Coordinates of C-alpha atoms in Angstrom, one line a residue:
Chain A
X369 CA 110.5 107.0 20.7
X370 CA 112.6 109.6 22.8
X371 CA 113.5 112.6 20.8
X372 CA 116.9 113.6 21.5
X373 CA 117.3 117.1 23.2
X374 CA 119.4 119.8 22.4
X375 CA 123.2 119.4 23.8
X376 CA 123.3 122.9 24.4
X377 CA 120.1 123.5 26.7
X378 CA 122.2 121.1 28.9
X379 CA 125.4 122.9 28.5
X380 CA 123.8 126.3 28.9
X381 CA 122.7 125.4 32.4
X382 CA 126.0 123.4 33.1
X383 CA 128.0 127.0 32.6
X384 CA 125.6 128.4 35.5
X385 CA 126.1 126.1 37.4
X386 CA 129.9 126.9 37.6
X387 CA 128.6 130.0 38.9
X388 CA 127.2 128.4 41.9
X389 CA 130.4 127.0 43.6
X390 CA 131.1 128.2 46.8
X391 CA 134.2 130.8 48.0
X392 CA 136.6 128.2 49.3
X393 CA 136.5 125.8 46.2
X394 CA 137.0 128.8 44.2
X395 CA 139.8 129.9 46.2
X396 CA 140.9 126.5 45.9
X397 CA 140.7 126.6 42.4
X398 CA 142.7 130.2 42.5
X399 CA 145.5 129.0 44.4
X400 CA 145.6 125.8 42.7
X401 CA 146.1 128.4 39.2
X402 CA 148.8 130.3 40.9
X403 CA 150.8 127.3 41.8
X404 CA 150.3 125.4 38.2
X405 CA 152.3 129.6 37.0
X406 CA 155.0 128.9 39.6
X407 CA 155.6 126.1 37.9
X408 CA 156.0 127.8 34.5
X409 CA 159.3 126.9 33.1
X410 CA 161.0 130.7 32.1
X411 CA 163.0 130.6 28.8
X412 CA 165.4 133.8 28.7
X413 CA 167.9 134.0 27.0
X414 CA 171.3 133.5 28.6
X415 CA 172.9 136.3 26.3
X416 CA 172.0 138.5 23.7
X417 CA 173.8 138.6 19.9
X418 CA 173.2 141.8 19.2
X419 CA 173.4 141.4 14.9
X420 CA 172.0 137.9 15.1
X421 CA 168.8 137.8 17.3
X422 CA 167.5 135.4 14.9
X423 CA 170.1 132.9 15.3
X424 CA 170.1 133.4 19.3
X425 CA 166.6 132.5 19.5
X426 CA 167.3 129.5 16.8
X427 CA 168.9 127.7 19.0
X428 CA 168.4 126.0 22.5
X429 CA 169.2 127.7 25.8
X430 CA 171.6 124.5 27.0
X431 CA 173.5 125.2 23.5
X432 CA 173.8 128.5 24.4
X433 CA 175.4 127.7 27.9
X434 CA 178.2 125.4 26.2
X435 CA 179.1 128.3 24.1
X436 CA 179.5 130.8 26.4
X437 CA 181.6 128.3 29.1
X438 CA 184.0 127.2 25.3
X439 CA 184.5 131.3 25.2
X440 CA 185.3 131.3 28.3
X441 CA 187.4 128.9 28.4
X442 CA 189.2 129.7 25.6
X443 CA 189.6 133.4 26.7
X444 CA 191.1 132.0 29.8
X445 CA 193.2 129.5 28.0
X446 CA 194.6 132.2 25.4
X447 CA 195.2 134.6 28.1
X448 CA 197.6 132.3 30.3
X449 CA 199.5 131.5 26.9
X450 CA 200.2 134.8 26.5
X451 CA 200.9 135.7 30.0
X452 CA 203.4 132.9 29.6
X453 CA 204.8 133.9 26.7
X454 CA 205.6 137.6 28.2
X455 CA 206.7 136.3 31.1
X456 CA 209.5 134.1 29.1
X457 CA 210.5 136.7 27.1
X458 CA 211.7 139.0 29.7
X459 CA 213.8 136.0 31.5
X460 CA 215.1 135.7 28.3
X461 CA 216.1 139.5 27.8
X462 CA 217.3 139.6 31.5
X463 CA 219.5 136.2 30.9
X464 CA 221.1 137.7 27.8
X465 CA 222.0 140.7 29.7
X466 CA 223.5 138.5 32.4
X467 CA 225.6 137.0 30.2
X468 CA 226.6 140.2 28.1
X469 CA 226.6 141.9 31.7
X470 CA 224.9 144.4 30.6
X471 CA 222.6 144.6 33.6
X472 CA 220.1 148.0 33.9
X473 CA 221.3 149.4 36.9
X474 CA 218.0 149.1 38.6
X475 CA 218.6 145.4 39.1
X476 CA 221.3 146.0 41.4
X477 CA 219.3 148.7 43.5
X478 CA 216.9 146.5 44.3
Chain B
X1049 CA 156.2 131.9 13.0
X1050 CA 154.3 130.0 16.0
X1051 CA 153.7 132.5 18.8
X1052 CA 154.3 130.7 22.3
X1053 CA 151.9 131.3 25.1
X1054 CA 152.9 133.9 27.8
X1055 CA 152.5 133.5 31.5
X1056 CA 149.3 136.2 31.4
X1057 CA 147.9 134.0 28.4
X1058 CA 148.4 130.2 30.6
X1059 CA 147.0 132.6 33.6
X1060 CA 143.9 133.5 31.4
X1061 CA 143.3 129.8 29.8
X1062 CA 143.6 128.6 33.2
X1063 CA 141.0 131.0 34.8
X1064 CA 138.5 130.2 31.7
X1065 CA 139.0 126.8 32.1
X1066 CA 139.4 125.8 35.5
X1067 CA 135.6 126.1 36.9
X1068 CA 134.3 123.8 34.4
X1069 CA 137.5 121.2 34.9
X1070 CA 136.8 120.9 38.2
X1071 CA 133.2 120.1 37.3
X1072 CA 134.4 117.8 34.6
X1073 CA 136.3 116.4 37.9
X1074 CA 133.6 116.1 39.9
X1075 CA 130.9 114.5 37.4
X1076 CA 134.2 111.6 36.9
X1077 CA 134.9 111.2 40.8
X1078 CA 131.7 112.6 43.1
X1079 CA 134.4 114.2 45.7
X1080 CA 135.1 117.4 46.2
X1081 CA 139.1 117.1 47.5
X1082 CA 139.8 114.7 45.0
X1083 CA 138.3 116.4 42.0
X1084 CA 140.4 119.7 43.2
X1085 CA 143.5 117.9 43.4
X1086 CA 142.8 117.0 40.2
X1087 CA 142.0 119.7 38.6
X1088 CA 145.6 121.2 40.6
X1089 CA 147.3 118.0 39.0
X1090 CA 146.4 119.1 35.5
X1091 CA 147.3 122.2 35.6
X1092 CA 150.8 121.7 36.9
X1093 CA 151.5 119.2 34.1
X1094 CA 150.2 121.9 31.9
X1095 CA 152.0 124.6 33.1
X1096 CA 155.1 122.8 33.6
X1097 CA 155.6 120.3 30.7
X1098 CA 153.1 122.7 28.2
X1099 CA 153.8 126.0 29.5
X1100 CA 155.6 127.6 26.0
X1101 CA 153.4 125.9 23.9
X1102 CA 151.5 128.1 21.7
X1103 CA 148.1 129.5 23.2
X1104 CA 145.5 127.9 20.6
X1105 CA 146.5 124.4 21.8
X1106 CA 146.4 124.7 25.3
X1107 CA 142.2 123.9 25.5
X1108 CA 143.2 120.3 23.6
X1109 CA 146.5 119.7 25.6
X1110 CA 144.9 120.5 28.7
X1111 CA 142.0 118.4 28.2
X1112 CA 143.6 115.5 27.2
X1113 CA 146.3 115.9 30.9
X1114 CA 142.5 116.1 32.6
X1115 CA 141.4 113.2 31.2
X1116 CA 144.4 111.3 31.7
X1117 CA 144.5 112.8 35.5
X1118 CA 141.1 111.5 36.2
X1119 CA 141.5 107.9 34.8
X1120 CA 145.2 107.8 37.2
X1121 CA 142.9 108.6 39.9
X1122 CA 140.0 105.2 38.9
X1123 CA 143.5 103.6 38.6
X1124 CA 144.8 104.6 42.4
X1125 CA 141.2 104.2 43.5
X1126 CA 140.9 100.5 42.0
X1127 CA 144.3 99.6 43.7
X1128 CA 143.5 101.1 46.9
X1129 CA 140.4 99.2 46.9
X1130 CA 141.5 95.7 46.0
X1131 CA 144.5 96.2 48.9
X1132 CA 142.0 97.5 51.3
X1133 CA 139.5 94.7 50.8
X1134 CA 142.1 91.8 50.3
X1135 CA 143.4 93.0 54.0
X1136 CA 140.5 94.1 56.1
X1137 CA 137.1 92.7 54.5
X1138 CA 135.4 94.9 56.8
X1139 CA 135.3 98.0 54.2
X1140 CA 132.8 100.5 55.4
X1141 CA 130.1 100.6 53.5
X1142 CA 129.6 104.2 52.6
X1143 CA 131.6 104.5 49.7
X1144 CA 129.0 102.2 47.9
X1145 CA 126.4 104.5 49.0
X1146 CA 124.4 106.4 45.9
X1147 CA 124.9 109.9 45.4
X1148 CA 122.0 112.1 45.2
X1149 CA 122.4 115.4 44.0
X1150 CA 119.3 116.6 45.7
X1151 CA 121.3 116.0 49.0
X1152 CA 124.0 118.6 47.7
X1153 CA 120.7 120.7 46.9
X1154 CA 119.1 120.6 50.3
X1155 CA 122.5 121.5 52.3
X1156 CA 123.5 124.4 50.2
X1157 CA 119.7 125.8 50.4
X1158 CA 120.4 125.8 54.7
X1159 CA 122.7 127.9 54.2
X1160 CA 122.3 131.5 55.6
X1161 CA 121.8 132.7 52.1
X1162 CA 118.3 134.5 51.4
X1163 CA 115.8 131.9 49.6
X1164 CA 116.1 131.9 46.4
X1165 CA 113.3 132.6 44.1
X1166 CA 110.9 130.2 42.7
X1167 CA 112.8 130.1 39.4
X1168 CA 116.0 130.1 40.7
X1169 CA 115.1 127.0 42.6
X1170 CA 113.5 125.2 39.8
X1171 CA 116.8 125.9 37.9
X1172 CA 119.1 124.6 40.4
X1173 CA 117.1 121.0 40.9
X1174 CA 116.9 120.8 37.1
X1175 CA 121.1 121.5 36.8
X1176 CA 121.4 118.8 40.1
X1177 CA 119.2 116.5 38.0
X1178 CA 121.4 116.7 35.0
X1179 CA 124.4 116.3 36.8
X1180 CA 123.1 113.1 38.5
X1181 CA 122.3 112.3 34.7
X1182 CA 125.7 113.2 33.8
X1183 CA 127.2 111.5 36.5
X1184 CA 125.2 108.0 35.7
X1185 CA 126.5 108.1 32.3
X1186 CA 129.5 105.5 30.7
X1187 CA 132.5 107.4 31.6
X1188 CA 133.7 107.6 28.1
X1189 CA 130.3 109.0 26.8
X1190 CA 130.2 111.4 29.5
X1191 CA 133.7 112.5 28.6
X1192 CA 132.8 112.8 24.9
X1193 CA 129.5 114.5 25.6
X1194 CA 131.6 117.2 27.7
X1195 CA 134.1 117.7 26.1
X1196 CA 133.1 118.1 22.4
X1197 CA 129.4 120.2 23.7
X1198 CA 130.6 121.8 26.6
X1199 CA 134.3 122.1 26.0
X1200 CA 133.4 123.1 21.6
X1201 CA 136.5 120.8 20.8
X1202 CA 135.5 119.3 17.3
X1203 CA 135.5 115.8 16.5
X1204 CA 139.2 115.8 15.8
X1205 CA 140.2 117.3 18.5
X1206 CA 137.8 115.4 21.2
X1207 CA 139.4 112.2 19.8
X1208 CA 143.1 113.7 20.4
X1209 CA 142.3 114.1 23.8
X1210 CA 140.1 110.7 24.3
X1211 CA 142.8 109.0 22.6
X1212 CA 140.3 107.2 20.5
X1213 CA 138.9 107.5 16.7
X1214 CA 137.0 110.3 15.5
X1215 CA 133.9 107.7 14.7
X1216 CA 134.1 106.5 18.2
X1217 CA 133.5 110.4 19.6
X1218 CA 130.3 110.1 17.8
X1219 CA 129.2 107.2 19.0
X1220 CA 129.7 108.1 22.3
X1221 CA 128.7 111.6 21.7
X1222 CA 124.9 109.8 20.0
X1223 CA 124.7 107.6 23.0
X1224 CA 125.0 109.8 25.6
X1225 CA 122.2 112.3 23.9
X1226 CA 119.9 109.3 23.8
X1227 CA 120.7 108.4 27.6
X1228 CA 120.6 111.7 28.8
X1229 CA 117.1 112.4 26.8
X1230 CA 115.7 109.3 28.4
X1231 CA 117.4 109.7 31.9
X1232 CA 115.5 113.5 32.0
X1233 CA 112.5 112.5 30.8
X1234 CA 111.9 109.6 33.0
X1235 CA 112.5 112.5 35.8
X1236 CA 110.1 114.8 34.7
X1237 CA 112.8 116.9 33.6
X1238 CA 111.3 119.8 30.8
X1239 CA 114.6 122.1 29.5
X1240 CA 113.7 125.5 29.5

């Protein structure tokens, strides 16, 4: 009957033989490591809320991207109404003078 | 709260583990290039689908995308084969050919390294001879040899990777003891 040996004998000389392999298949074996970290995807945050870093982190960095382009949007979208809405009232004022003929010298300098 | 690996902690599992994959490789395929591009293709897959994943379960992960690697590779191989022989039939023969550690032995010692000591000689034909073992074995009792002796998964975790049952680890575990006991003692093979 064989006795069975001890695993780890065989494993103990396995881990020097790892210290036997030659420069270029450990430089192989380097480069082949520092392409595999390249490839490392980087999750950083697209913006910081600075009195809810918990919640940032809570959700996912696509998420985070929609929000920001909404705000945007929105910001945009806001600021044209109001824009707008300026813009209408003073062709309003200037109308009433016209027709009151009232007109602030100034209109006719120019 | 789960802490996610860092790219210095990936960078140190991969230099701990990456000269022993590519012997895992290289007991699986017997080439050098292929075994390397291996080892490459599992840690890219690592890095890139497992990269954030919290450091104590890279060694299982990683394991498992090396085993997976290597059996793509008897896949490709098998293919390449049975297209290569349904079109030439004149396959060259040296692919069949044995290999013999103690060939890898005898070039490395020409090298223009200083000759080693006794010892140190002795050491490196017993590690060629249990390599050859190692090589010989069942692929699946080799893989469950390495990795739950070699690798320290536990019998869980070996089977995560094997993608097999817990019972089958130690059956292949118990019959690759037994092989490699007989295989070294039919060599002459005393462990020091």
């Amino acid at each position: 009957m064989i006795t069975n040996l001890d695993p780890e004998k065989i494993t103990r000389l396995l881990t020097l033989s790892t210290g036997q392999l030659d420069q270029s298949t450990l430089l192989a074996l380097s480069s082949a490591r520092q392409n595999a970290l390249q490839r490392q995807p980087v999750r950083a945050p697209v913006f910081a809320l600075s009195m809810a870093h918990g919640i940032h982190r809570l959700i996912p960095s696509p998420i985070r991207l929609w929000v920001v382009a909404g705000l945007l949007i929105a910001t945009t979208v806001i600021g044209m109404g109001y824009w707008n809405h300026v813009q209408e009232q003073q062709i309003d004022e200037t109308d009433l003078a016209i027709l009151t003929d009232d007109m602030p010298i100034d209109v006719f300098v120019n | 709260m789960v802490k996610l690996s860092s790219s210095a902690e990936l960078s140190q599992f991969l230099t701990s583990v990456e000269r022993r994959a590519y012997k895992h490789a290289i007991y699986a395929v017997r080439d050098d290039h292929a075994a390397l591009d291996i080892v490459q293709d599992a840690m890219i897959k690592l890095a890139e689908k497992y990269g954030d994943k919290p450091a104590e379960e890279l060694p299982m992960l990683f394991q498992r995308i090396l085993q997976n690697t290597i059996r793509d590779y008897y896949r490709r191989q098998k293919v390449r084969s049975a297209w290569v022989s349904l079109f030439s039939g004149l396959q060259s023969r040296h692919d069949d050919e044995e290999f013999d550690p103690l060939d890898v032995l005898e070039d490395s010692e020409n090298q223009s390294t200083p000759a080693a000591p006794e010892a140190s000689l002795q050491q490196r034909q017993i590690i060629a001879l249990i390599e050859d073992a190692l090589g010989n074995l069942p692929a699946r009792q080799r893989e469950a040899f390495l990795l739950r002796y070699w690798e320290g998964l536990d019998t869980n975790e070996t089977a995560a990777a094997m993608g097999c049952t817990e019972g089958s680890v130690k059956t292949h575990c118990s019959r690759a003891v037994h092989a490699l006991s007989v295989s070294l003692k039919a060599k002459g093979v005393e462990l020091p």
